[in-house]
Amino acid sequence: MRESVLRIGIVGAGIWGENHGRIYSAMDGCQVTAVCDRNGARASELAAKLGASECFDDYTEMFAQGSIDAVAIVTPDFAHADIAVAAAQAGKHMLIEKPLATTRDDVARMVEAITSAGVRAMVDLHNRWSPPFNTAHQILESGRLGDPYSAYFRLNDTRWVATDMLPWAAKSSILWFLGSHSLDTLRWFFNDEVARVYCTSRKGILASQGVDATDVYLTTLEFARGGIAQMENAWITPNGHPNINDIKFNLIGTKGSIAVDATNHNLIQLYTEEATTVPDVLVQNSVFGRPAGFAFESIRSFADCLISGAEFKVSLEDAANGSLAILAIKESAALRQPVEVRYL
Ligand SMILES: NC(=O)c1ccc[n+]([C@@H]2O[C@H](COP(=O)([O-])OP(=O)(O)OC[C@H]3O[C@@H](n4cnc5c(N)ncnc54)[C@H](O)[C@@H]3O)[C@@H](O)[C@H]2O)c1
């Protein structure tokens, strides 16, 4: 496939695409050789920052002409499928930003294209790399909690993410943007598929601020082997909250339980005349200039696994089934009735 260096192309030179670029560029054995954005100026700006020699405004051209072995797909939530299918057809391995896709048809055609091309694909469901969650999972695996019985997971964002950070928030939803992590984390802990969901939701706060998106989804999940869980995903945490994400997790097992508060931890607090905040030391920070934090570990892990040939920590099936469960949640919220998840 490659000689000595893994050559990566990035599609989507926005906020998160730049982070992908920084991480690959800082790794041994890996190089960003091409950047694509349909906004050509953005592509060339990021290519210059990363020292990538090739730059495109059309991903089909990048896949046909670019000197790349693998691609990072970092376009908005609803714009992953066409690019992934084209990458697979061009024989490129890929890291797709979460969620895999936002329609059933997109999930099916991506799985088909990736599987039949025999390329490798990972989806960036990075909460598995979060130190408190990863440690909790190791404790569960050790048997000290017994079997997972029930769980609760809140994963919320401040309003600013929907109103200011994402220009396309109204075309996605908090369920895709963060609920994809919640669902993946719960599937991972229960080691099981979600069979049935019941969701209620409310809309109004974001709409009143000009963003036509649902404010909050409260979901009950029933797993195939009997586990039950509740998932809270809201885009309406007040902006004065000390942390962009509000993260609370609690799992009860047959022998013990475990609780994670990844938001109001006491690791570090910053007090100024204006506000109290909790500087990020877990998700995306840097240590002596090197990107650190679990949101960066997952991206590094993708490149490491491609270089070493090791299995990805998140499989294509994990991501596909997570997206299909979220589609059932959205359907349940619309119908106000429980819905069975339909897998491929
Ligand atoms: N893992 C994480 O922690 C994390 C954090 C933020 C965002 N994300 C994910 O990353 C993805 C991108 O988010 P973002 O915040 O960087 O968005 P963004 O809007 O900042 O950037 C998206 C870029 O994609 C480009 N684009 C759109 N369609 C394209 C196409 N067909 N071909 C080429 N370029 C195209 C846009 O011009 C834009 O520059 C989303 O799926 C988001 O959920 C993940």
XYZ file of C-alpha atoms and ligand atoms in Angstrom:
388
model
C 0.000 0.000 0.000
C 2.654 2.545 1.000
C 6.407 2.813 1.239
C 7.560 4.178 4.564
C 5.263 7.035 5.429
C 1.485 6.868 5.757
C 0.198 9.618 3.445
C -3.065 11.159 4.583
C -5.490 13.433 2.760
C -7.982 15.519 4.705
C -11.429 16.321 3.312
C -12.999 19.220 5.216
C -10.616 21.963 6.300
C -12.851 23.361 9.050
C -12.375 23.459 12.821
C -11.970 19.743 13.313
C -10.173 19.051 10.036
C -7.406 21.351 11.223
C -7.106 19.295 14.402
C -6.793 16.097 12.367
C -4.035 17.767 10.379
C -2.120 18.883 13.475
C -2.216 15.403 14.922
C -1.084 13.474 11.841
C 1.621 16.073 11.187
C 3.021 15.650 14.709
C 3.256 11.826 14.357
C 6.254 9.830 13.241
C 5.549 7.715 10.164
C 2.664 9.834 9.001
C 2.309 12.900 6.812
C -0.552 15.053 5.519
C 0.085 15.215 1.793
C -3.219 16.652 0.557
C -6.086 18.808 1.783
C -9.489 19.188 0.141
C -12.313 21.595 0.928
C -15.033 22.719 -1.404
C -13.979 26.159 -0.252
C -10.672 26.131 -2.126
C -9.186 29.054 -0.161
C -9.741 27.176 3.086
C -8.075 24.074 1.629
C -4.995 25.984 0.513
C -4.714 27.829 3.828
C -4.724 24.577 5.804
C -2.412 22.855 3.301
C 0.076 25.706 3.776
C -0.143 25.453 7.578
C 0.478 21.710 7.463
C 3.091 21.753 4.727
C 0.893 19.594 2.460
C 1.910 19.965 -1.176
C -1.445 19.112 -2.787
C -4.701 20.942 -2.444
C -8.134 20.346 -4.020
C -11.663 21.735 -3.988
C -13.179 18.476 -5.283
C -12.663 15.229 -3.383
C -13.091 13.064 -6.489
C -10.021 14.773 -7.941
C -8.118 14.254 -4.719
C -8.936 10.535 -4.727
C -7.972 10.209 -8.407
C -4.790 12.320 -8.399
C -3.689 12.838 -4.798
C -0.651 11.095 -3.329
C -2.590 9.566 -0.452
C -3.022 6.161 1.213
C -5.784 7.171 3.594
C -8.316 9.925 4.053
C -9.817 11.739 7.035
C -13.414 12.737 6.306
C -14.118 15.807 8.433
C -17.114 17.386 6.730
C -20.422 18.227 8.490
C -22.393 15.365 10.069
C -24.756 14.892 7.110
C -21.980 15.089 4.462
C -19.879 11.983 5.078
C -21.495 9.335 2.877
C -20.726 10.398 -0.706
C -17.105 11.111 0.229
C -16.693 7.773 2.038
C -18.197 5.815 -0.856
C -15.887 7.585 -3.336
C -12.867 7.001 -1.044
C -13.685 3.288 -0.810
C -14.088 3.016 -4.574
C -10.678 4.676 -4.954
C -9.149 2.106 -2.555
C -8.424 4.562 0.286
C -8.581 3.657 3.970
C -10.509 6.172 6.026
C -11.272 7.768 9.347
C -14.781 9.188 9.231
C -15.782 11.779 11.796
C -18.758 10.829 13.892
C -21.543 10.106 13.193
C -20.973 7.579 10.409
C -24.071 8.877 8.612
C -27.464 10.385 9.314
C -29.776 8.360 7.040
C -30.395 4.646 6.722
C -29.639 4.721 3.019
C -26.268 6.418 3.654
C -25.332 3.875 6.345
C -26.179 0.988 3.997
C -24.288 2.315 0.985
C -21.210 3.206 3.048
C -21.049 -0.248 4.625
C -21.525 -1.843 1.217
C -18.851 0.269 -0.499
C -16.271 -0.118 2.285
C -16.836 -3.840 2.667
C -16.775 -4.641 -1.027
C -13.654 -2.509 -1.635
C -11.844 -4.249 1.245
C -10.534 -0.936 2.628
C -10.254 -0.223 6.349
C -12.580 2.292 8.006
C -12.869 3.658 11.524
C -15.344 6.205 12.868
C -14.077 8.731 15.420
C -16.237 7.681 18.377
C -13.635 8.967 20.767
C -15.319 8.599 24.145
C -13.769 5.109 24.349
C -10.414 6.922 24.764
C -11.648 9.233 27.549
C -9.539 8.339 30.622
C -12.444 8.134 33.136
C -14.637 6.151 30.723
C -11.818 3.889 29.613
C -10.905 3.207 33.254
C -14.554 2.512 34.127
C -14.697 0.083 31.204
C -11.543 -1.684 32.387
C -13.097 -2.043 35.849
C -16.244 -3.495 34.299
C -14.115 -5.910 32.260
C -12.291 -6.998 35.435
C -15.595 -8.349 36.756
C -15.720 -6.134 39.862
C -19.078 -4.624 38.862
C -20.647 -7.928 37.803
C -22.864 -7.684 34.726
C -24.029 -4.250 33.537
C -27.634 -3.851 34.658
C -28.699 -0.253 34.126
C -27.043 3.059 33.254
C -27.578 6.785 32.891
C -25.549 9.026 30.598
C -25.871 12.818 30.248
C -23.833 14.336 27.446
C -24.855 17.928 26.849
C -23.359 20.983 25.156
C -23.690 24.685 25.881
C -26.016 26.633 23.584
C -23.020 28.366 22.021
C -22.127 25.173 20.103
C -25.475 25.276 18.282
C -25.808 29.040 17.952
C -22.220 30.070 17.186
C -19.781 27.230 16.661
C -21.528 25.069 14.057
C -22.908 26.935 11.029
C -24.803 23.748 10.130
C -26.329 22.924 13.561
C -29.900 23.098 12.250
C -29.043 20.505 9.599
C -27.764 18.105 12.269
C -28.896 17.631 15.865
C -27.460 17.112 19.327
C -28.338 13.436 18.817
C -25.926 13.180 15.915
C -23.353 15.584 17.286
C -23.060 14.150 20.826
C -25.694 11.411 21.052
C -23.538 9.336 18.695
C -20.892 9.265 21.461
C -23.513 8.452 24.132
C -24.927 5.587 22.128
C -21.492 4.186 21.305
C -20.364 4.391 24.933
C -23.473 2.598 26.188
C -23.216 -0.127 23.491
C -19.559 -0.558 24.503
C -20.340 -0.925 28.212
C -23.310 -3.248 27.713
C -21.475 -5.119 24.935
C -24.863 -5.502 23.341
C -27.133 -4.007 20.682
C -29.997 -1.661 21.447
C -33.244 -3.471 20.644
C -35.858 -0.809 21.411
C -35.919 2.912 22.223
C -38.394 5.433 23.589
C -37.577 9.097 23.298
C -39.247 12.373 24.201
C -37.882 15.716 23.062
C -38.513 19.465 23.309
C -37.920 22.301 20.901
C -38.161 26.056 21.416
C -35.116 27.603 23.098
C -32.717 27.239 20.164
C -35.505 28.032 17.697
C -36.084 31.317 19.534
C -32.386 32.089 18.965
C -32.643 31.409 15.229
C -31.410 27.794 15.155
C -34.098 25.372 13.991
C -32.885 22.419 16.081
C -34.333 20.287 18.871
C -33.182 21.438 22.325
C -33.190 18.166 24.228
C -33.781 14.447 23.755
C -34.447 12.132 26.714
C -34.190 8.516 25.647
C -34.727 5.137 27.263
C -32.802 2.281 25.652
C -33.559 -1.422 26.019
C -30.680 -3.711 25.105
C -31.211 -7.110 23.513
C -30.095 -9.039 26.631
C -32.193 -6.963 29.041
C -29.907 -4.065 30.044
C -31.636 -0.687 30.318
C -30.188 2.798 30.038
C -31.175 6.429 29.861
C -29.491 8.946 27.651
C -29.827 12.734 27.977
C -28.605 14.884 25.087
C -29.238 18.622 25.182
C -27.861 21.592 23.270
C -29.160 24.115 25.807
C -26.767 24.187 28.752
C -26.493 27.900 29.618
C -23.362 29.477 28.211
C -22.224 30.449 31.714
C -21.593 26.781 32.528
C -17.890 26.340 33.390
C -17.428 23.654 30.727
C -18.768 23.320 27.150
C -19.711 19.681 27.781
C -21.759 18.479 30.745
C -20.837 14.809 31.188
C -22.333 12.538 33.870
C -22.350 8.761 33.685
C -23.487 6.152 36.127
C -23.562 2.400 35.612
C -25.098 -0.106 38.007
C -23.854 -3.670 37.718
C -25.060 -6.804 39.461
C -22.159 -6.524 41.959
C -21.141 -2.864 42.044
C -21.650 0.498 40.417
C -19.450 3.197 39.000
C -19.953 6.936 38.497
C -18.141 9.375 36.234
C -18.347 13.161 36.435
C -16.070 14.304 33.639
C -17.249 17.923 33.908
C -17.138 19.154 37.466
C -13.890 17.438 38.317
C -11.519 19.162 40.724
C -8.416 18.820 38.618
C -8.207 22.505 37.720
C -10.300 25.669 38.110
C -9.670 29.157 36.737
C -11.159 32.164 38.540
C -11.145 35.605 36.917
C -13.150 38.816 37.448
C -15.604 37.609 34.744
C -16.152 33.915 35.373
C -15.110 30.615 36.856
C -14.100 28.054 34.239
C -12.586 24.589 34.135
C -9.736 24.609 31.602
C -9.831 21.511 29.430
C -7.229 18.965 30.474
C -9.011 15.837 29.268
C -10.493 16.356 25.811
C -8.181 18.522 23.715
C -5.182 20.200 25.257
C -1.468 20.176 24.644
C 1.569 19.205 26.701
C 4.818 20.940 25.735
C 3.244 21.725 22.369
C 2.199 18.143 21.596
C -1.552 17.638 21.062
C -2.877 15.704 24.077
C -6.328 14.696 25.280
C -8.616 11.855 24.307
C -10.192 13.605 21.317
C -6.714 13.551 19.806
C -5.813 10.035 21.014
C -8.574 8.483 18.918
C -7.287 10.194 15.771
C -3.731 9.107 16.548
C -4.987 5.593 17.182
C -6.454 5.449 13.663
C -3.076 6.281 12.093
C -1.216 3.977 14.512
C -3.493 1.057 13.634
C -3.079 1.673 9.911
C 0.699 1.742 10.296
C 0.884 -1.328 12.549
C -1.974 -3.309 11.008
C -3.690 -3.585 14.417
C -7.477 -3.751 14.639
C -9.314 -0.432 15.096
C -10.847 0.127 18.547
C -14.159 1.098 16.904
C -15.445 -1.156 14.141
C -17.526 -0.157 11.147
C -20.339 -2.312 12.570
C -20.162 -0.385 15.885
C -20.615 2.898 14.058
C -23.280 1.622 11.648
C -25.396 0.107 14.414
C -25.004 3.260 16.505
C -26.318 5.407 13.647
C -29.235 3.027 13.060
C -30.146 3.192 16.781
C -30.097 6.995 16.625
C -32.414 6.913 13.621
C -34.821 4.829 15.746
C -34.511 7.417 18.558
C -35.409 10.245 16.184
C -38.364 8.243 14.889
C -39.523 7.537 18.442
C -39.278 11.232 19.359
C -41.396 12.122 16.319
C -44.000 9.406 16.960
C -43.900 9.673 20.776
C -43.902 5.888 20.829
C -41.337 3.143 21.467
C -39.561 2.031 18.283
C -37.633 -1.173 17.503
C -34.178 -0.584 16.000
C -33.895 -2.002 12.476
C -30.375 -3.199 11.728
C -29.056 -3.885 8.218
N -14.470 14.203 17.392
C -14.731 15.432 17.852
O -14.460 15.781 19.007
C -15.350 16.428 16.947
C -15.386 17.794 17.298
C -15.958 18.694 16.394
C -16.487 18.238 15.212
N -16.454 16.898 14.920
C -17.031 16.395 13.663
O -16.201 16.805 12.581
C -17.008 17.056 11.426
C -16.703 18.474 10.936
O -17.026 19.425 11.936
P -16.360 20.887 11.952
O -16.770 21.498 13.253
O -14.936 20.808 11.589
O -17.194 21.586 10.772
P -16.771 22.902 9.937
O -18.058 23.469 9.435
O -15.863 23.768 10.759
O -15.922 22.327 8.736
C -16.458 21.506 7.733
C -15.703 21.784 6.435
O -16.138 20.822 5.468
C -16.202 21.497 4.214
N -17.073 20.704 3.312
C -18.389 20.493 3.409
N -18.797 19.667 2.424
C -17.698 19.349 1.693
C -17.477 18.536 0.561
N -18.477 17.877 -0.040
N -16.217 18.434 0.060
C -15.195 19.111 0.652
N -15.360 19.881 1.748
C -16.598 20.007 2.265
C -16.747 22.873 4.543
O -16.468 23.812 3.512
C -15.993 23.174 5.849
O -14.766 23.833 5.620
C -18.456 16.835 11.867
O -18.872 15.531 11.509
C -18.405 16.984 13.371
O -19.404 16.249 14.071
C -15.889 16.015 15.743
